[in-house]
XYZ file of C-alpha atoms in Angstrom:
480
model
C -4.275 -13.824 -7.646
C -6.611 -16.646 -6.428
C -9.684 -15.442 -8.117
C -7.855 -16.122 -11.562
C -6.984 -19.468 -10.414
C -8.705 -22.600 -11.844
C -8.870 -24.442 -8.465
C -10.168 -27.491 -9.786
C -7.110 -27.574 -12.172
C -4.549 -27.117 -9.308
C -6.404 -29.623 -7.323
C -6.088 -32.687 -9.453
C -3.871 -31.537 -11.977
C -1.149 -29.751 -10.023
C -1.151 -32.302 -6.402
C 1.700 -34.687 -7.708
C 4.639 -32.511 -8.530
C 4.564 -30.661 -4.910
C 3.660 -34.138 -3.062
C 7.462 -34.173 -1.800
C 7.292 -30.711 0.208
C 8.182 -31.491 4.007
C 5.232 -30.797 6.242
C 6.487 -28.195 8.463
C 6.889 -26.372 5.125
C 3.819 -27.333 4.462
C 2.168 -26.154 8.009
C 3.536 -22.534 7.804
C 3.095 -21.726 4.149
C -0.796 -22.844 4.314
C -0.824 -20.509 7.606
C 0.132 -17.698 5.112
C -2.170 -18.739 1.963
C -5.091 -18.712 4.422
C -4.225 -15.364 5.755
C -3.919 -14.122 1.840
C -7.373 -15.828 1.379
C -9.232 -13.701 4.065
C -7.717 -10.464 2.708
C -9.054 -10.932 -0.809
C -12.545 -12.374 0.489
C -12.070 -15.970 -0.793
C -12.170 -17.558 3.058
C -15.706 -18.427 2.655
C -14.559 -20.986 0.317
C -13.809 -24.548 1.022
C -10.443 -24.859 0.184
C -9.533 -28.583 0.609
C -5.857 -28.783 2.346
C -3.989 -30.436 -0.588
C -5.056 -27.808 -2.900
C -4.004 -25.053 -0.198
C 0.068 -26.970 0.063
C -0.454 -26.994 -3.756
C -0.905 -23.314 -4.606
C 1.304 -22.101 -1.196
C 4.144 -24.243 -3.297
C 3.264 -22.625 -6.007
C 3.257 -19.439 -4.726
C 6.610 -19.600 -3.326
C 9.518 -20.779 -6.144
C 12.393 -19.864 -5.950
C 13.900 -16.457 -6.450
C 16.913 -15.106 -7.655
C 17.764 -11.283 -7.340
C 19.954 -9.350 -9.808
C 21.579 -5.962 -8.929
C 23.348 -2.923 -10.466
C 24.236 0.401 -9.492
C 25.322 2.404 -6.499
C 25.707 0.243 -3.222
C 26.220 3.352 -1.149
C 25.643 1.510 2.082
C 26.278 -1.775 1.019
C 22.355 -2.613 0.484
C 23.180 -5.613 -1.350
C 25.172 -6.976 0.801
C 28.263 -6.571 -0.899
C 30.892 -3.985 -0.757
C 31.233 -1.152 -3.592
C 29.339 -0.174 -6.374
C 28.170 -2.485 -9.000
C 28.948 -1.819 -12.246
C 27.545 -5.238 -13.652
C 24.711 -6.802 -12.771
C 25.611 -9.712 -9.676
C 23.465 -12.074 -8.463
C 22.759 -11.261 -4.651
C 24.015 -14.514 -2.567
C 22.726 -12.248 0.534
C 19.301 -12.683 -0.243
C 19.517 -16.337 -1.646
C 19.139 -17.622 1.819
C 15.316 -16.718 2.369
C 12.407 -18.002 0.707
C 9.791 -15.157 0.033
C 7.832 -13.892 -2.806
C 8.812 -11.142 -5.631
C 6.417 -8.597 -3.872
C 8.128 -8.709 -0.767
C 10.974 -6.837 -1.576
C 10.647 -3.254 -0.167
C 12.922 -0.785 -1.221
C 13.812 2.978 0.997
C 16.462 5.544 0.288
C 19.451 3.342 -0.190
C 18.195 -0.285 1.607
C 16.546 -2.740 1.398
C 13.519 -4.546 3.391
C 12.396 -8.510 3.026
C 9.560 -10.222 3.928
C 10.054 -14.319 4.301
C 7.290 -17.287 4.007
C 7.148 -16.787 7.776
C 5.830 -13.468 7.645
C 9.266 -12.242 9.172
C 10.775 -8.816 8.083
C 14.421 -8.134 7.972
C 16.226 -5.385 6.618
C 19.993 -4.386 4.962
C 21.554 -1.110 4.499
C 21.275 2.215 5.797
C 19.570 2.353 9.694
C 21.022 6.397 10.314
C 17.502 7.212 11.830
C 16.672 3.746 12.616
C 14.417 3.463 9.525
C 15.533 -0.155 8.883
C 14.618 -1.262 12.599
C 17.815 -2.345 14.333
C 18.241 -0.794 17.189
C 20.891 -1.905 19.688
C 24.377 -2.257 18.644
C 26.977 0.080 17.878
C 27.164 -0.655 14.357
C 23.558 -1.015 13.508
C 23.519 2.412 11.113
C 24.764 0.346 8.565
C 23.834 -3.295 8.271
C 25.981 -5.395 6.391
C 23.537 -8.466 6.147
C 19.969 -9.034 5.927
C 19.243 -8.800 9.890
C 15.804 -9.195 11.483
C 13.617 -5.996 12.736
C 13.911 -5.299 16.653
C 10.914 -6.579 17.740
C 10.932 -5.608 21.145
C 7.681 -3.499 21.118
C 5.583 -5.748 18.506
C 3.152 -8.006 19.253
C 3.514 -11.566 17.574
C 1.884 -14.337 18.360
C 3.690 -17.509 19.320
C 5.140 -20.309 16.638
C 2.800 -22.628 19.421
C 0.029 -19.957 20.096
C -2.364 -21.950 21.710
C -5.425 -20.690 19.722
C -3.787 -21.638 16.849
C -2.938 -18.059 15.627
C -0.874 -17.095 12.795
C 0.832 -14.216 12.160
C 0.660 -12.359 9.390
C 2.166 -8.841 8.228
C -0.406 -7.325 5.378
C 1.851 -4.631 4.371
C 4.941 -2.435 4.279
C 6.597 0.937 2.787
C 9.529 2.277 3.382
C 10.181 6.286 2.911
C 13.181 8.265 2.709
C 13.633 7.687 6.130
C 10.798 5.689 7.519
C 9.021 2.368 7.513
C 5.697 1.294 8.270
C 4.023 -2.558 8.512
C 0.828 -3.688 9.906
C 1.541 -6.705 11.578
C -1.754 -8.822 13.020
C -4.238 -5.936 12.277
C -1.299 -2.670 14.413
C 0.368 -0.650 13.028
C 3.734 -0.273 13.461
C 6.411 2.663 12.638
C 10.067 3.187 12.594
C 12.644 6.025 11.683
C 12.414 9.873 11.520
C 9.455 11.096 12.861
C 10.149 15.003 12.989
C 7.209 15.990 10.991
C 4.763 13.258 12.371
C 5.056 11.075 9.238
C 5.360 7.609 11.713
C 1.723 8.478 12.182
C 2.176 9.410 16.362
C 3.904 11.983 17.902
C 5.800 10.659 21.745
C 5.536 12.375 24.749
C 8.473 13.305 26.922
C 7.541 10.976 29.100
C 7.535 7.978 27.195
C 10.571 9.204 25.490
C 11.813 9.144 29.215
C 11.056 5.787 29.447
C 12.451 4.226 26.053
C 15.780 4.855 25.181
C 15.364 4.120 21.350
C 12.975 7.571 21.099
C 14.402 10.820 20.707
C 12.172 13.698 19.631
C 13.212 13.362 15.902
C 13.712 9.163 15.990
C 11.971 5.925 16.606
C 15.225 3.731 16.465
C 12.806 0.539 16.744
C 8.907 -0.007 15.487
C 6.666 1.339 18.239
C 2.980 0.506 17.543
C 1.385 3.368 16.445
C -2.499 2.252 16.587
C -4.457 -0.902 17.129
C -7.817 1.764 17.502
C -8.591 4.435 15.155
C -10.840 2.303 13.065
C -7.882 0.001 12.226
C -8.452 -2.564 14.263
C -9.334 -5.782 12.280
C -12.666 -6.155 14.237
C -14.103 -3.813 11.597
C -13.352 -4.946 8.421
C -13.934 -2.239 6.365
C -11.798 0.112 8.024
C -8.414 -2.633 7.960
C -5.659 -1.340 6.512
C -4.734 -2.804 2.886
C -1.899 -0.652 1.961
C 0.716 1.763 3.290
C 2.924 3.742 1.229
C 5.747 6.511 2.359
C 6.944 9.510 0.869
C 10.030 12.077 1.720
C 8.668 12.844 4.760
C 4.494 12.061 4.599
C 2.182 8.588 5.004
C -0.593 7.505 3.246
C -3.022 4.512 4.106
C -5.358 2.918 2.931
C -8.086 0.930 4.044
C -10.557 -1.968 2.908
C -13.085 0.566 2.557
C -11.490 3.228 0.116
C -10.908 5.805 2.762
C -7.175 6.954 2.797
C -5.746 8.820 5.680
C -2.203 11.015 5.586
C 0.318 12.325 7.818
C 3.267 13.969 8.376
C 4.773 17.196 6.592
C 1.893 19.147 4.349
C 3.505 21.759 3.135
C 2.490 21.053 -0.403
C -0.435 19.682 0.548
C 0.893 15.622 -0.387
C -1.535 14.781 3.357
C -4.503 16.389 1.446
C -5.335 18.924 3.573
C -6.516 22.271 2.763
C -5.339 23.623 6.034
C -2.483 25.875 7.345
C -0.987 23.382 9.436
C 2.826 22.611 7.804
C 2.579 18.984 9.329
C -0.020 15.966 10.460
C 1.370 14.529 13.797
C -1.830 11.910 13.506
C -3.293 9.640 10.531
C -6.116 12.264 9.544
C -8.545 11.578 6.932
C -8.645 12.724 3.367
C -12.046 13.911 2.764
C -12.448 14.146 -0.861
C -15.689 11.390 -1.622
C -14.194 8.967 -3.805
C -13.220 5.138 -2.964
C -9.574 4.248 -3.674
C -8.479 0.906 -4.603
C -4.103 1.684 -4.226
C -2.037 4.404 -4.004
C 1.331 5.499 -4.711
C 3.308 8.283 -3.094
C 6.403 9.923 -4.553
C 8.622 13.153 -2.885
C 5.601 15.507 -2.116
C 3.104 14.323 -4.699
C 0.703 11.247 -4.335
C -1.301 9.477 -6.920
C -4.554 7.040 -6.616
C -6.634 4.687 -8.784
C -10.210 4.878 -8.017
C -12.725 1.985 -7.610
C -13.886 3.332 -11.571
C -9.846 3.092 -11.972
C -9.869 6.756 -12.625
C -6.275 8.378 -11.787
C -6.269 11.081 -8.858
C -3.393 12.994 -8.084
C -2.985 15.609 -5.144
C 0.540 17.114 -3.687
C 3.309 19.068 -5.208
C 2.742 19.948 -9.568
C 6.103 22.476 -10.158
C 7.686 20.099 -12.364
C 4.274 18.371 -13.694
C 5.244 15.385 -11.148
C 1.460 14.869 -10.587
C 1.073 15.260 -14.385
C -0.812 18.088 -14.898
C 0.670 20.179 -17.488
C -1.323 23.557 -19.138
C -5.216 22.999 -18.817
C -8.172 25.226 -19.711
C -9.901 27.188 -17.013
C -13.575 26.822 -17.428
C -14.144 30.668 -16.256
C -11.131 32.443 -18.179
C -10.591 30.404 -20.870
C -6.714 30.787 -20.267
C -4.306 27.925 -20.318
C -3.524 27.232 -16.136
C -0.925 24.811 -15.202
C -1.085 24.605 -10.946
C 1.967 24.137 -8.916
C -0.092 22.705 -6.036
C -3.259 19.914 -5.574
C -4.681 20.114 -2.043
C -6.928 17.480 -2.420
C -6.983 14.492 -4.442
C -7.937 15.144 -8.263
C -9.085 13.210 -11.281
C -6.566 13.564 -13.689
C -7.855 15.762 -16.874
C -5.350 13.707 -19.446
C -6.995 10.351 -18.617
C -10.853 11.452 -18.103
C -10.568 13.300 -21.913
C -9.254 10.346 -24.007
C -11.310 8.165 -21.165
C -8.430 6.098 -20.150
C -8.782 3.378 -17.293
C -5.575 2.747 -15.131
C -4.047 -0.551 -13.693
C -0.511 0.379 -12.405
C 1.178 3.335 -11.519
C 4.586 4.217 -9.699
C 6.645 7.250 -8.950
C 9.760 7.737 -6.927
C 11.169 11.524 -6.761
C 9.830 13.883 -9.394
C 8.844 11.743 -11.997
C 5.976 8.848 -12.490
C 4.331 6.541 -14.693
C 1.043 4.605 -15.199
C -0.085 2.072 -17.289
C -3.480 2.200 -18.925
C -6.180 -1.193 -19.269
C -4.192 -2.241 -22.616
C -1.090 -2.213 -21.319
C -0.219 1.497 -23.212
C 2.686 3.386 -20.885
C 2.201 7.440 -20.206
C 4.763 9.072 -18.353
C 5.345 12.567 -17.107
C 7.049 14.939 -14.250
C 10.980 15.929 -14.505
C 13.076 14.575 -17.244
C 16.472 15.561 -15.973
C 17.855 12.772 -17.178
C 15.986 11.557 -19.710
C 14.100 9.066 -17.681
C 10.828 10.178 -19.035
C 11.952 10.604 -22.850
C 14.898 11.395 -25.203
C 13.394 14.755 -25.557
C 14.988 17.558 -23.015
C 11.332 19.835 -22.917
C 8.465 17.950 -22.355
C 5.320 19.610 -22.612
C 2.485 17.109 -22.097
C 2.342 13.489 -21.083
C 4.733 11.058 -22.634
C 3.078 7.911 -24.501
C 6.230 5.450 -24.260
C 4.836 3.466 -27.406
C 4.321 6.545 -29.446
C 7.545 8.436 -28.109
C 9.578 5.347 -29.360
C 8.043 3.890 -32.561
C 10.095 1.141 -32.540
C 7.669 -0.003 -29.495
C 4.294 1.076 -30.994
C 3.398 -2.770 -30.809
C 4.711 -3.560 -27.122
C 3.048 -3.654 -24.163
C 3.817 -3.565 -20.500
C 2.729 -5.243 -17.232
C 4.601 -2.726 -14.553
C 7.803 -1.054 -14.226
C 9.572 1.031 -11.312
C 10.572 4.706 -10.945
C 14.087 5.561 -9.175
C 15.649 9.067 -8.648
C 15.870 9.757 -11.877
C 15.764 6.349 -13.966
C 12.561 4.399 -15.091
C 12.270 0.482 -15.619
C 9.612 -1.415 -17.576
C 8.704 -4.773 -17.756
C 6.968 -5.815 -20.596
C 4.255 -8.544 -21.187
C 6.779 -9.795 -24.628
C 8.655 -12.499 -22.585
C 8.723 -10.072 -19.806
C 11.490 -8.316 -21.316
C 12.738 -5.363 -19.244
C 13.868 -1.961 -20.224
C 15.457 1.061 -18.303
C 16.320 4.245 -19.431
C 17.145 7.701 -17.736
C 20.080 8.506 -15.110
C 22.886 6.099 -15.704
C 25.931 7.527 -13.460
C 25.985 3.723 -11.392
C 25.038 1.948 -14.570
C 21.372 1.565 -13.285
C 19.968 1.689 -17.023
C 23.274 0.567 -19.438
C 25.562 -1.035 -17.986
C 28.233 -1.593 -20.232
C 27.477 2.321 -21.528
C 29.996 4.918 -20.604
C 27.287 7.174 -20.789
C 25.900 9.104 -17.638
C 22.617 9.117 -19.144
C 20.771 6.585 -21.312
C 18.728 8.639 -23.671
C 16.512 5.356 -25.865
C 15.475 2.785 -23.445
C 18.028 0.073 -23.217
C 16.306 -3.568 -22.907
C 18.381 -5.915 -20.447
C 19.048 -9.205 -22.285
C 19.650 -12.563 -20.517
C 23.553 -12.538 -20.838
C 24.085 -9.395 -19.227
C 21.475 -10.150 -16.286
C 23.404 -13.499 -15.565
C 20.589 -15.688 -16.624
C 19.402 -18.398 -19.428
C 17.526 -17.453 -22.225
C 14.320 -19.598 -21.259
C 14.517 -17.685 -18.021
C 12.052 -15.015 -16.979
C 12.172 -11.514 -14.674
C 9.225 -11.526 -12.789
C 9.671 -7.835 -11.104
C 11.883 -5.109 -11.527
C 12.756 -2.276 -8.662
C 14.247 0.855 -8.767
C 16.219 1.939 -5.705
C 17.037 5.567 -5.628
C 20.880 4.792 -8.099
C 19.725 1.118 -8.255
C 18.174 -1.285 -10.213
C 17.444 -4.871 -8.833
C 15.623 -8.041 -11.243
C 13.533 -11.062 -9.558
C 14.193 -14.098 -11.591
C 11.789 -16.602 -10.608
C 12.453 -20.547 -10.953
């Protein structure tokens, strides 16, 4: 985050161990760091070039990716499942950053230094954006998005124009990315979740739609408020669910589509599906979002938690609460609109990181103190089968009533956390592709089970810097 930075100190401090980096490096990575810089409102600043090729260098070390689990369509481009964790040669060959790793049901998405996205595993409804050859439904190797139908700007653009992709998600079965201020979309698009619904015409016209498919990205809108001409309105964040969108922009406002039959668009309406990004009117500024199967949560600007969708197995985390007219314990299966959560307001708890994946999430207060809730199935919330509130991690396990945690990731049905104790990293939950234990026989792993440098592959002075669960997966980010 450069607001944390101590630019002076990088300036004078930091110039002569990066002094060596080649200058066409140096040329497209400062591209980038200036694009960052505008997003987080820090372009007003005179940032002197040395100091930009300094922190860009910085920025961009080397990473290493460790994987485990269940390889169905050989996302890590290597065949079968992996029962051990094994470093991923596949995606040794691009330099990116830990955040740029996207994960979707059962592949993979990558984002390099030059702000080019390329994907690996499944591509059944063209979700990973190959379109083309006869054997693009599974890709082998990391393998760049069609980008027949996007807009990029020239390596030589004449005005000196950089391009610059803000963000991406990946569903189920469909991706999104804003690339230069459009929005693009690719993959199933039965229930409107890509955002735009064709018309027979244009699917007449492009032989990579069908009425269920967008088999490459199609740009979806470059009006609708989006458009970078009004700032407040640009898109900062996408994120996709089972078969529903949410996005939001610089301003707070978030906007759903796609299927709303548990209401996870927000809308109190009897329409089963959003063919169009429609706005979710409910007051409050977000600041990120998080969308699991057919639930969503959000952190407001007063990083209060809101959660709106699908509550039948307490995914949103709402468990038995006191209505104010009967008195009686109610517990609702449904949130049309977003909510503030009542767990967090009573013990006035402010959030800083939250994840979900299928029917189960977990957030992370101000101190670093872990609460998790929604189906347990496989122990991936706690050892305990019935669970009838929200889980505190540190007071569920005393052995942890001391340790604190940075983020984490939520599979199917298996949780990881990485901790801010030499970022040590923990999973625990379903363990059928050895996602959580690897050396366990076990198909669950009851007691989180903390990864330890010998069984990752990597030194003990060695650090993970991010951990993602896939759906049966688990992949670690060293970071040189």
């Amino acid at each position: 985050d450069p607001r944390s930075m101590n630019l002076e100190c990088i300036k004078y401090s930091w110039l002569e161990p990066f002094d060596d980096i080649p200058d066409p490096f140096e040329v497209m990575v400062s591209g980038y760091l200036r694009a960052v810089l505008v997003i987080v409102g820090l372009d007003d600043i005179e940032w002197p070039e040395d100091c930009i090729q300094v922190i860009a260098a910085f920025c961009l070390r080397k990473c290493k990716l460790f994987a485990v689990g269940a390889n169905n369509y050989n996302e890590f481009g290597v065949k079968g499942k992996l029962s051990a964790f094994t470093q991923l040669a596949e995606f040794d060959r691009y330099s990116f950053q830990p955040q740029d790793i996207y994960t979707g049901y059962q592949r993979y998405t990558l984002k390099n230094y030059e702000d080019r996205i390329f994907s690996i595993g499944n591509n059944y409804n063209g979700e990973s954006g190959v379109y083309g050859s006869a054997d693009c439904k599974q890709l082998l190797q990391l393998t760049e998005i069609d980008m027949t139908n996007v807009e990029r700007y020239a390596d030589d653009d004449a005005d000196g124009r950089i391009n610059f992709v803000r963000c991406i998600s990946r569903g189920t079965s469909h991706t999104m990315f804003v690339l230069n201020d459009v929005l693009y979309s690719m993959g199933q698009n039965e229930y409107g979740q890509c955002g735009k619904m064709f018309s027979d015409d244009a699917i007449a016209s492009d032989e990579s739609l069908t009425k269920r498919n967008i088999l490459r990205p199609q740009l979806i809108s470059r009006a609708f408020g989006f458009s970078g001409k009004d700032g407040g309105q640009r898109i900062l964040q996408i994120e996709c669910g089972y078969n529903h969108t949410l996005v939001l922009c610089a301003n707070g406002h978030l906007f759903a589509c796609g299927r709303n039959d548990d209401y996870q668009c927000g809308q109190n309406t009897d329409k089963h599906a959003l063919h169009s990004l429609t706005l979710v009117e409910c007051g409050v500024p977000f600041t990120d979002i998080c969308v699991g199967s057919y639930h969503n949560m959000c952190i407001s600007r007063d990083q209060q938690l809101y959660v709106f969708g699908r509550n039948e197995r307490n995914e949103c985390g709402v468990y038995a609460t006191i209505n104010q007219t009967s008195g009686a314990f109610v517990c609702e299966d449904y949130y049309e609109t977003p909510t503030i959560h009542p767990y967090f307001v009573l013990r006035d708890k402010r959030i800083k990181f939250m994840t979900t994946k299928h029917e189960h999430s977990m957030v992370l207060d101000l101190d670093g103190m872990c609460y998790m809730f929604g189906s347990n199935s496989q122990y991936q919330i706690c050892h305990q089968r019935v669970v009838e509130d929200v889980v505190v991690f540190q007071e569920q396990y005393y052995e942890y009533k001391k340790l604190r945690f940075k983020s984490g990731s939520c599979g199917y049905n298996h949780t990881l956390l990485l901790s801010t104790r030499n970022n040590d990293c923990f999973g625990f939950g379903g363990n059928e592709y050895k996602q959580t234990f690897p050396y366990s026989t076990k198909k669950e792993t009851r007691d989180p089970h903390m990864f330890v440098g010998m069984e990752i592959g990597i030194r003990y002075e060695e650090r993970i810097v991010r951990c993602i669960a896939g759906e049966f997966t688990t992949i670690l980010i060293q970071q040189d």
